[in-house]
PDB file of C-alpha atoms in Angstrom:
ATOM      1  CA  MET S 218       0.000   0.000   0.000  1.00  0.00           C
ATOM      2  CA  SER S 219       2.853   2.414   0.704  1.00  0.00           C
ATOM      3  CA  SER S 220       4.186   1.987  -2.845  1.00  0.00           C
ATOM      4  CA  VAL S 221       0.829   3.233  -4.134  1.00  0.00           C
ATOM      5  CA  LEU S 222       1.169   6.341  -1.969  1.00  0.00           C
ATOM      6  CA  VAL S 223       4.742   6.912  -3.169  1.00  0.00           C
ATOM      7  CA  GLN S 224       3.518   6.673  -6.755  1.00  0.00           C
ATOM      8  CA  ALA S 225       0.645   9.027  -5.969  1.00  0.00           C
ATOM      9  CA  ALA S 226       2.887  11.659  -4.362  1.00  0.00           C
ATOM     10  CA  LEU S 227       3.938  13.405  -7.574  1.00  0.00           C
ATOM     11  CA  PRO S 228       0.458  13.598  -9.155  1.00  0.00           C
ATOM     12  CA  THR S 229      -0.983  14.728  -5.832  1.00  0.00           C
ATOM     13  CA  ALA S 230       1.694  17.411  -5.483  1.00  0.00           C
ATOM     14  CA  ARG S 231       0.826  18.646  -8.973  1.00  0.00           C
ATOM     15  CA  VAL S 232      -2.867  19.185  -8.189  1.00  0.00           C
ATOM     16  CA  ILE S 233      -2.338  20.874  -4.824  1.00  0.00           C
ATOM     17  CA  ARG S 234      -2.826  24.626  -4.996  1.00  0.00           C
ATOM     18  CA  TRP S 235       0.552  25.960  -3.836  1.00  0.00           C
ATOM     19  CA  ALA S 236      -0.038  29.680  -4.430  1.00  0.00           C
ATOM     20  CA  PRO S 237      -1.859  30.385  -1.127  1.00  0.00           C
ATOM     21  CA  SER S 238       0.830  28.620   0.902  1.00  0.00           C
ATOM     22  CA  ALA S 239       3.673  30.338  -0.930  1.00  0.00           C
ATOM     23  CA  SER S 240       2.042  33.769  -0.620  1.00  0.00           C
ATOM     24  CA  LEU S 241       1.396  33.304   3.080  1.00  0.00           C
ATOM     25  CA  ALA S 242       4.962  32.100   3.622  1.00  0.00           C
ATOM     26  CA  ALA S 243       6.345  35.203   1.913  1.00  0.00           C
ATOM     27  CA  VAL S 244       4.195  37.530   4.024  1.00  0.00           C
ATOM     28  CA  LEU S 245       5.092  35.711   7.242  1.00  0.00           C
ATOM     29  CA  VAL S 246       8.815  35.765   6.517  1.00  0.00           C
ATOM     30  CA  ALA S 247       8.587  39.489   5.748  1.00  0.00           C
ATOM     31  CA  ALA S 248       6.741  40.055   9.047  1.00  0.00           C
ATOM     32  CA  GLY S 249       9.383  38.013  10.877  1.00  0.00           C
ATOM     33  CA  VAL S 250      12.192  40.037   9.345  1.00  0.00           C
ATOM     34  CA  LEU S 251      10.434  43.288  10.264  1.00  0.00           C
ATOM     35  CA  ALA S 252       9.843  42.096  13.840  1.00  0.00           C
ATOM     36  CA  ARG S 253      13.490  41.141  14.181  1.00  0.00           C
ATOM     37  CA  SER S 254      14.803  44.400  12.712  1.00  0.00           C
ATOM     38  CA  ALA S 255      12.552  46.432  15.025  1.00  0.00           C
ATOM     39  CA  ASP S 256      13.753  44.475  18.079  1.00  0.00           C
ATOM     40  CA  ARG S 257      10.146  43.742  19.017  1.00  0.00           C
ATOM     41  CA  PRO S 258       8.849  40.579  20.658  1.00  0.00           C
ATOM     42  CA  ALA S 259       7.644  38.230  17.960  1.00  0.00           C
ATOM     43  CA  ASP S 260       5.188  36.128  19.972  1.00  0.00           C
ATOM     44  CA  THR S 261       2.231  37.538  18.078  1.00  0.00           C
ATOM     45  CA  VAL S 262       3.940  36.994  14.729  1.00  0.00           C
ATOM     46  CA  LEU S 263       4.559  33.352  15.632  1.00  0.00           C
ATOM     47  CA  ALA S 264       0.967  32.871  16.810  1.00  0.00           C
ATOM     48  CA  ILE S 265      -0.367  34.373  13.576  1.00  0.00           C
ATOM     49  CA  ALA S 266       2.070  32.218  11.626  1.00  0.00           C
ATOM     50  CA  ALA S 267       0.906  29.070  13.412  1.00  0.00           C
ATOM     51  CA  ALA S 268      -2.738  29.846  12.676  1.00  0.00           C
ATOM     52  CA  GLY S 269      -2.123  30.808   9.058  1.00  0.00           C
ATOM     53  CA  LEU S 270       0.187  27.923   8.215  1.00  0.00           C
ATOM     54  CA  ALA S 271      -2.109  25.415   9.933  1.00  0.00           C
ATOM     55  CA  ALA S 272      -5.104  26.782   8.032  1.00  0.00           C
ATOM     56  CA  THR S 273      -3.334  26.459   4.671  1.00  0.00           C
ATOM     57  CA  VAL S 274      -2.187  22.922   5.454  1.00  0.00           C
ATOM     58  CA  VAL S 275      -5.717  21.861   6.420  1.00  0.00           C
ATOM     59  CA  ALA S 276      -7.158  23.672   3.385  1.00  0.00           C
ATOM     60  CA  GLY S 277      -4.906  21.466   1.280  1.00  0.00           C
ATOM     61  CA  LEU S 278      -7.133  18.535   2.207  1.00  0.00           C
ATOM     62  CA  HIS S 279      -9.561  19.790  -0.438  1.00  0.00           C
ATOM     63  CA  ASP S 280      -9.401  17.182  -3.173  1.00  0.00           C
ATOM     64  CA  PRO S 281     -11.262  18.107  -6.356  1.00  0.00           C
ATOM     65  CA  ALA S 282     -10.966  14.493  -7.538  1.00  0.00           C
ATOM     66  CA  ALA S 283     -12.331  12.927  -4.342  1.00  0.00           C
ATOM     67  CA  ALA S 284     -15.400  11.451  -6.074  1.00  0.00           C
ATOM     68  CA  LEU S 285     -13.241   9.962  -8.806  1.00  0.00           C
ATOM     69  CA  LEU S 286     -10.720   8.548  -6.323  1.00  0.00           C
ATOM     70  CA  SER S 287     -13.360   6.987  -4.072  1.00  0.00           C
ATOM     71  CA  ALA S 288     -13.147   3.800  -6.156  1.00  0.00           C
ATOM     72  CA  VAL S 289      -9.371   3.528  -5.662  1.00  0.00           C
ATOM     73  CA  PRO S 290      -8.344   0.903  -3.093  1.00  0.00           C
ATOM     74  CA  VAL S 291      -6.378   3.495  -1.107  1.00  0.00           C
ATOM     75  CA  PRO S 292      -8.395   4.621   1.939  1.00  0.00           C
ATOM     76  CA  LEU S 293      -9.419   8.255   2.238  1.00  0.00           C
ATOM     77  CA  MET S 294      -7.388   8.725   5.418  1.00  0.00           C
ATOM     78  CA  GLN S 295      -4.202   7.609   3.645  1.00  0.00           C
ATOM     79  CA  ARG S 296      -4.859  10.037   0.804  1.00  0.00           C
ATOM     80  CA  ARG S 297      -5.422  12.769   3.395  1.00  0.00           C
ATOM     81  CA  ALA S 298      -2.193  11.815   5.161  1.00  0.00           C
ATOM     82  CA  LEU S 299      -0.308  12.104   1.858  1.00  0.00           C
ATOM     83  CA  ARG S 300      -1.699  15.593   1.287  1.00  0.00           C
ATOM     84  CA  LEU S 301      -0.850  16.577   4.868  1.00  0.00           C
ATOM     85  CA  VAL S 302       2.735  15.393   4.478  1.00  0.00           C
ATOM     86  CA  LEU S 303       3.146  17.171   1.146  1.00  0.00           C
ATOM     87  CA  LEU S 304       1.854  20.451   2.582  1.00  0.00           C
ATOM     88  CA  GLY S 305       3.082  19.990   6.138  1.00  0.00           C
ATOM     89  CA  LEU S 306       6.773  19.648   5.372  1.00  0.00           C
ATOM     90  CA  PRO S 307       7.053  23.051   3.650  1.00  0.00           C
ATOM     91  CA  ALA S 308       4.930  24.577   6.444  1.00  0.00           C
ATOM     92  CA  LEU S 309       7.338  23.158   9.021  1.00  0.00           C
ATOM     93  CA  ALA S 310      10.253  24.602   7.045  1.00  0.00           C
ATOM     94  CA  VAL S 311       8.630  28.049   7.054  1.00  0.00           C
ATOM     95  CA  TRP S 312       7.904  27.683  10.776  1.00  0.00           C
ATOM     96  CA  TRP S 313      11.527  26.738  11.460  1.00  0.00           C
ATOM     97  CA  LEU S 314      12.699  29.772   9.480  1.00  0.00           C
ATOM     98  CA  LEU S 315      10.344  32.107  11.369  1.00  0.00           C
ATOM     99  CA  ASP S 316      11.275  30.564  14.694  1.00  0.00           C
ATOM    100  CA  THR S 317      14.996  31.062  14.084  1.00  0.00           C
ATOM    101  CA  LEU S 318      14.433  34.576  12.714  1.00  0.00           C
ATOM    102  CA  THR S 319      12.400  35.767  15.660  1.00  0.00           C
ATOM    103  CA  THR S 320      13.305  33.775  18.791  1.00  0.00           C
ATOM    104  CA  ALA S 321      16.441  31.802  17.970  1.00  0.00           C
ATOM    105  CA  GLY S 322      14.515  28.521  17.841  1.00  0.00           C
ATOM    106  CA  ALA S 323      13.101  28.792  21.345  1.00  0.00           C
ATOM    107  CA  SER S 324       9.436  27.991  20.769  1.00  0.00           C
ATOM    108  CA  GLY S 325       9.446  24.743  18.770  1.00  0.00           C
ATOM    109  CA  PRO S 326       6.760  23.497  16.363  1.00  0.00           C
ATOM    110  CA  GLY S 327       4.177  22.637  19.041  1.00  0.00           C
ATOM    111  CA  PRO S 328       1.682  25.451  18.302  1.00  0.00           C
ATOM    112  CA  LEU S 329       1.764  24.795  14.555  1.00  0.00           C
ATOM    113  CA  LEU S 330       1.324  21.047  14.975  1.00  0.00           C
ATOM    114  CA  SER S 331      -1.459  21.374  17.546  1.00  0.00           C
ATOM    115  CA  LEU S 332      -3.465  23.830  15.433  1.00  0.00           C
ATOM    116  CA  THR S 333      -3.001  21.681  12.341  1.00  0.00           C
ATOM    117  CA  ALA S 334      -4.127  18.569  14.198  1.00  0.00           C
ATOM    118  CA  CYS S 335      -7.176  20.409  15.560  1.00  0.00           C
ATOM    119  CA  GLY S 336      -8.105  21.502  12.045  1.00  0.00           C
ATOM    120  CA  VAL S 337      -7.664  17.989  10.684  1.00  0.00           C
ATOM    121  CA  ALA S 338      -9.762  16.552  13.531  1.00  0.00           C
ATOM    122  CA  VAL S 339     -12.578  18.965  12.704  1.00  0.00           C
ATOM    123  CA  ALA S 340     -12.256  18.093   8.999  1.00  0.00           C
ATOM    124  CA  VAL S 341     -12.436  14.388   9.794  1.00  0.00           C
ATOM    125  CA  TRP S 342     -15.571  14.684  11.945  1.00  0.00           C
ATOM    126  CA  ALA S 343     -17.417  17.446  10.068  1.00  0.00           C
ATOM    127  CA  PRO S 344     -20.025  16.718   7.387  1.00  0.00           C
ATOM    128  CA  PRO S 345     -18.218  15.905   4.116  1.00  0.00           C
ATOM    129  CA  ARG S 346     -19.534  18.891   2.147  1.00  0.00           C
ATOM    130  CA  ARG S 347     -18.179  21.387   4.693  1.00  0.00           C
ATOM    131  CA  ALA S 348     -15.318  19.397   6.193  1.00  0.00           C
ATOM    132  CA  VAL S 349     -12.349  21.219   4.677  1.00  0.00           C
ATOM    133  CA  LEU S 350     -13.895  24.659   5.139  1.00  0.00           C
ATOM    134  CA  LEU S 351     -14.643  24.021   8.812  1.00  0.00           C
ATOM    135  CA  GLY S 352     -11.264  22.359   9.366  1.00  0.00           C
ATOM    136  CA  ALA S 353      -9.321  25.201   7.749  1.00  0.00           C
ATOM    137  CA  SER S 354     -11.307  27.771   9.737  1.00  0.00           C
ATOM    138  CA  THR S 355     -10.571  26.088  13.058  1.00  0.00           C
ATOM    139  CA  PRO S 356      -6.926  27.241  13.482  1.00  0.00           C
ATOM    140  CA  VAL S 357      -7.854  30.828  12.654  1.00  0.00           C
ATOM    141  CA  ALA S 358     -10.821  30.701  15.047  1.00  0.00           C
ATOM    142  CA  LEU S 359      -8.681  29.266  17.841  1.00  0.00           C
ATOM    143  CA  PHE S 360      -6.248  32.145  17.369  1.00  0.00           C
ATOM    144  CA  ALA S 361      -8.925  34.848  17.042  1.00  0.00           C
ATOM    145  CA  LEU S 362     -11.319  33.877  19.830  1.00  0.00           C
ATOM    146  CA  PRO S 363      -9.068  34.936  22.744  1.00  0.00           C
ATOM    147  CA  GLN S 364      -8.378  38.228  20.949  1.00  0.00           C
ATOM    148  CA  VAL S 365     -12.053  39.256  21.127  1.00  0.00           C
ATOM    149  CA  GLY S 366     -12.183  39.087  24.913  1.00  0.00           C
ATOM    150  CA  LEU S 367     -13.693  35.822  26.044  1.00  0.00           C
ATOM    151  CA  PRO S 368     -14.267  35.306  29.780  1.00  0.00           C
ATOM    152  CA  GLY S 369     -11.168  34.211  31.755  1.00  0.00           C
ATOM    153  CA  ARG S 370     -11.526  30.417  31.938  1.00  0.00           C
ATOM    154  CA  VAL S 371     -12.924  30.091  28.414  1.00  0.00           C
ATOM    155  CA  SER S 372     -10.040  32.113  27.015  1.00  0.00           C
ATOM    156  CA  ASP S 373      -7.564  29.941  28.929  1.00  0.00           C
ATOM    157  CA  VAL S 374      -9.076  26.762  27.469  1.00  0.00           C
ATOM    158  CA  VAL S 375      -9.100  28.160  23.927  1.00  0.00           C
ATOM    159  CA  GLU S 376      -5.427  29.115  24.285  1.00  0.00           C
ATOM    160  CA  TRP S 377      -4.296  25.629  25.286  1.00  0.00           C
ATOM    161  CA  TRP S 378      -2.936  25.212  21.741  1.00  0.00           C
ATOM    162  CA  LEU S 379      -0.406  27.899  22.651  1.00  0.00           C
ATOM    163  CA  THR S 380       0.257  27.116  26.322  1.00  0.00           C
ATOM    164  CA  ASP S 381       0.080  23.279  26.231  1.00  0.00           C
ATOM    165  CA  PRO S 382       0.437  22.410  22.533  1.00  0.00           C
ATOM    166  CA  TRP S 383       1.607  18.825  23.002  1.00  0.00           C
ATOM    167  CA  TRP S 384      -1.493  17.846  25.026  1.00  0.00           C
ATOM    168  CA  VAL S 385      -3.742  19.464  22.432  1.00  0.00           C
ATOM    169  CA  LEU S 386      -1.830  17.663  19.682  1.00  0.00           C
ATOM    170  CA  ALA S 387      -2.274  14.315  21.461  1.00  0.00           C
ATOM    171  CA  GLY S 388      -6.007  14.872  21.921  1.00  0.00           C
ATOM    172  CA  ALA S 389      -6.517  15.951  18.310  1.00  0.00           C
ATOM    173  CA  VAL S 390      -4.528  12.991  16.987  1.00  0.00           C
ATOM    174  CA  LEU S 391      -6.688  10.659  19.079  1.00  0.00           C
ATOM    175  CA  LEU S 392      -9.794  12.233  17.541  1.00  0.00           C
ATOM    176  CA  CYS S 393      -8.312  11.760  14.062  1.00  0.00           C
ATOM    177  CA  VAL S 394      -7.533   8.109  14.777  1.00  0.00           C
ATOM    178  CA  ALA S 395     -11.042   7.585  16.140  1.00  0.00           C
ATOM    179  CA  GLY S 396     -12.505   9.035  12.939  1.00  0.00           C
ATOM    180  CA  ARG S 397     -10.191   7.318  10.486  1.00  0.00           C
ATOM    181  CA  ARG S 398     -13.018   5.262   8.960  1.00  0.00           C
ATOM    182  CA  ARG S 399     -15.196   8.296   8.276  1.00  0.00           C
TER     183      ARG S 399
END
């Protein structure tokens, strides 16, 4: 089965829309360079980067040929995993670049991975027609909700992706595994 995925990697990479990810990466790197040159704390830049990169990775789950590929003996979750790997590796590279530009590699990829996993979990469990839209909106919503002034405890829970990213990642991965047959 893995040889089928290896063979599918190049055609899948060709049909993925790379322009949104590349544009976002350019804007984020420019913001990171500006934050570094202004000697300003870059925590907000990294949080925005985590939400934006996670949203573009989850948005990459949109497969225009999903109906055609439903007859292929490769399960949907494996095709999703292939898309996530193809989009996730460049996102991790951009994150690493931003992290080294702004904080000398101090934060690690936890926030990016936890937001991406939350988005994928929502995409797995959401109704199929809206799955990718809801999944891609989740990282941005998790970033934006505390900014609008939620009550204390609710805001703390929503910000777990930033304060305890590895626990959020573990929970989201468990939800993805539980929904792997969906």
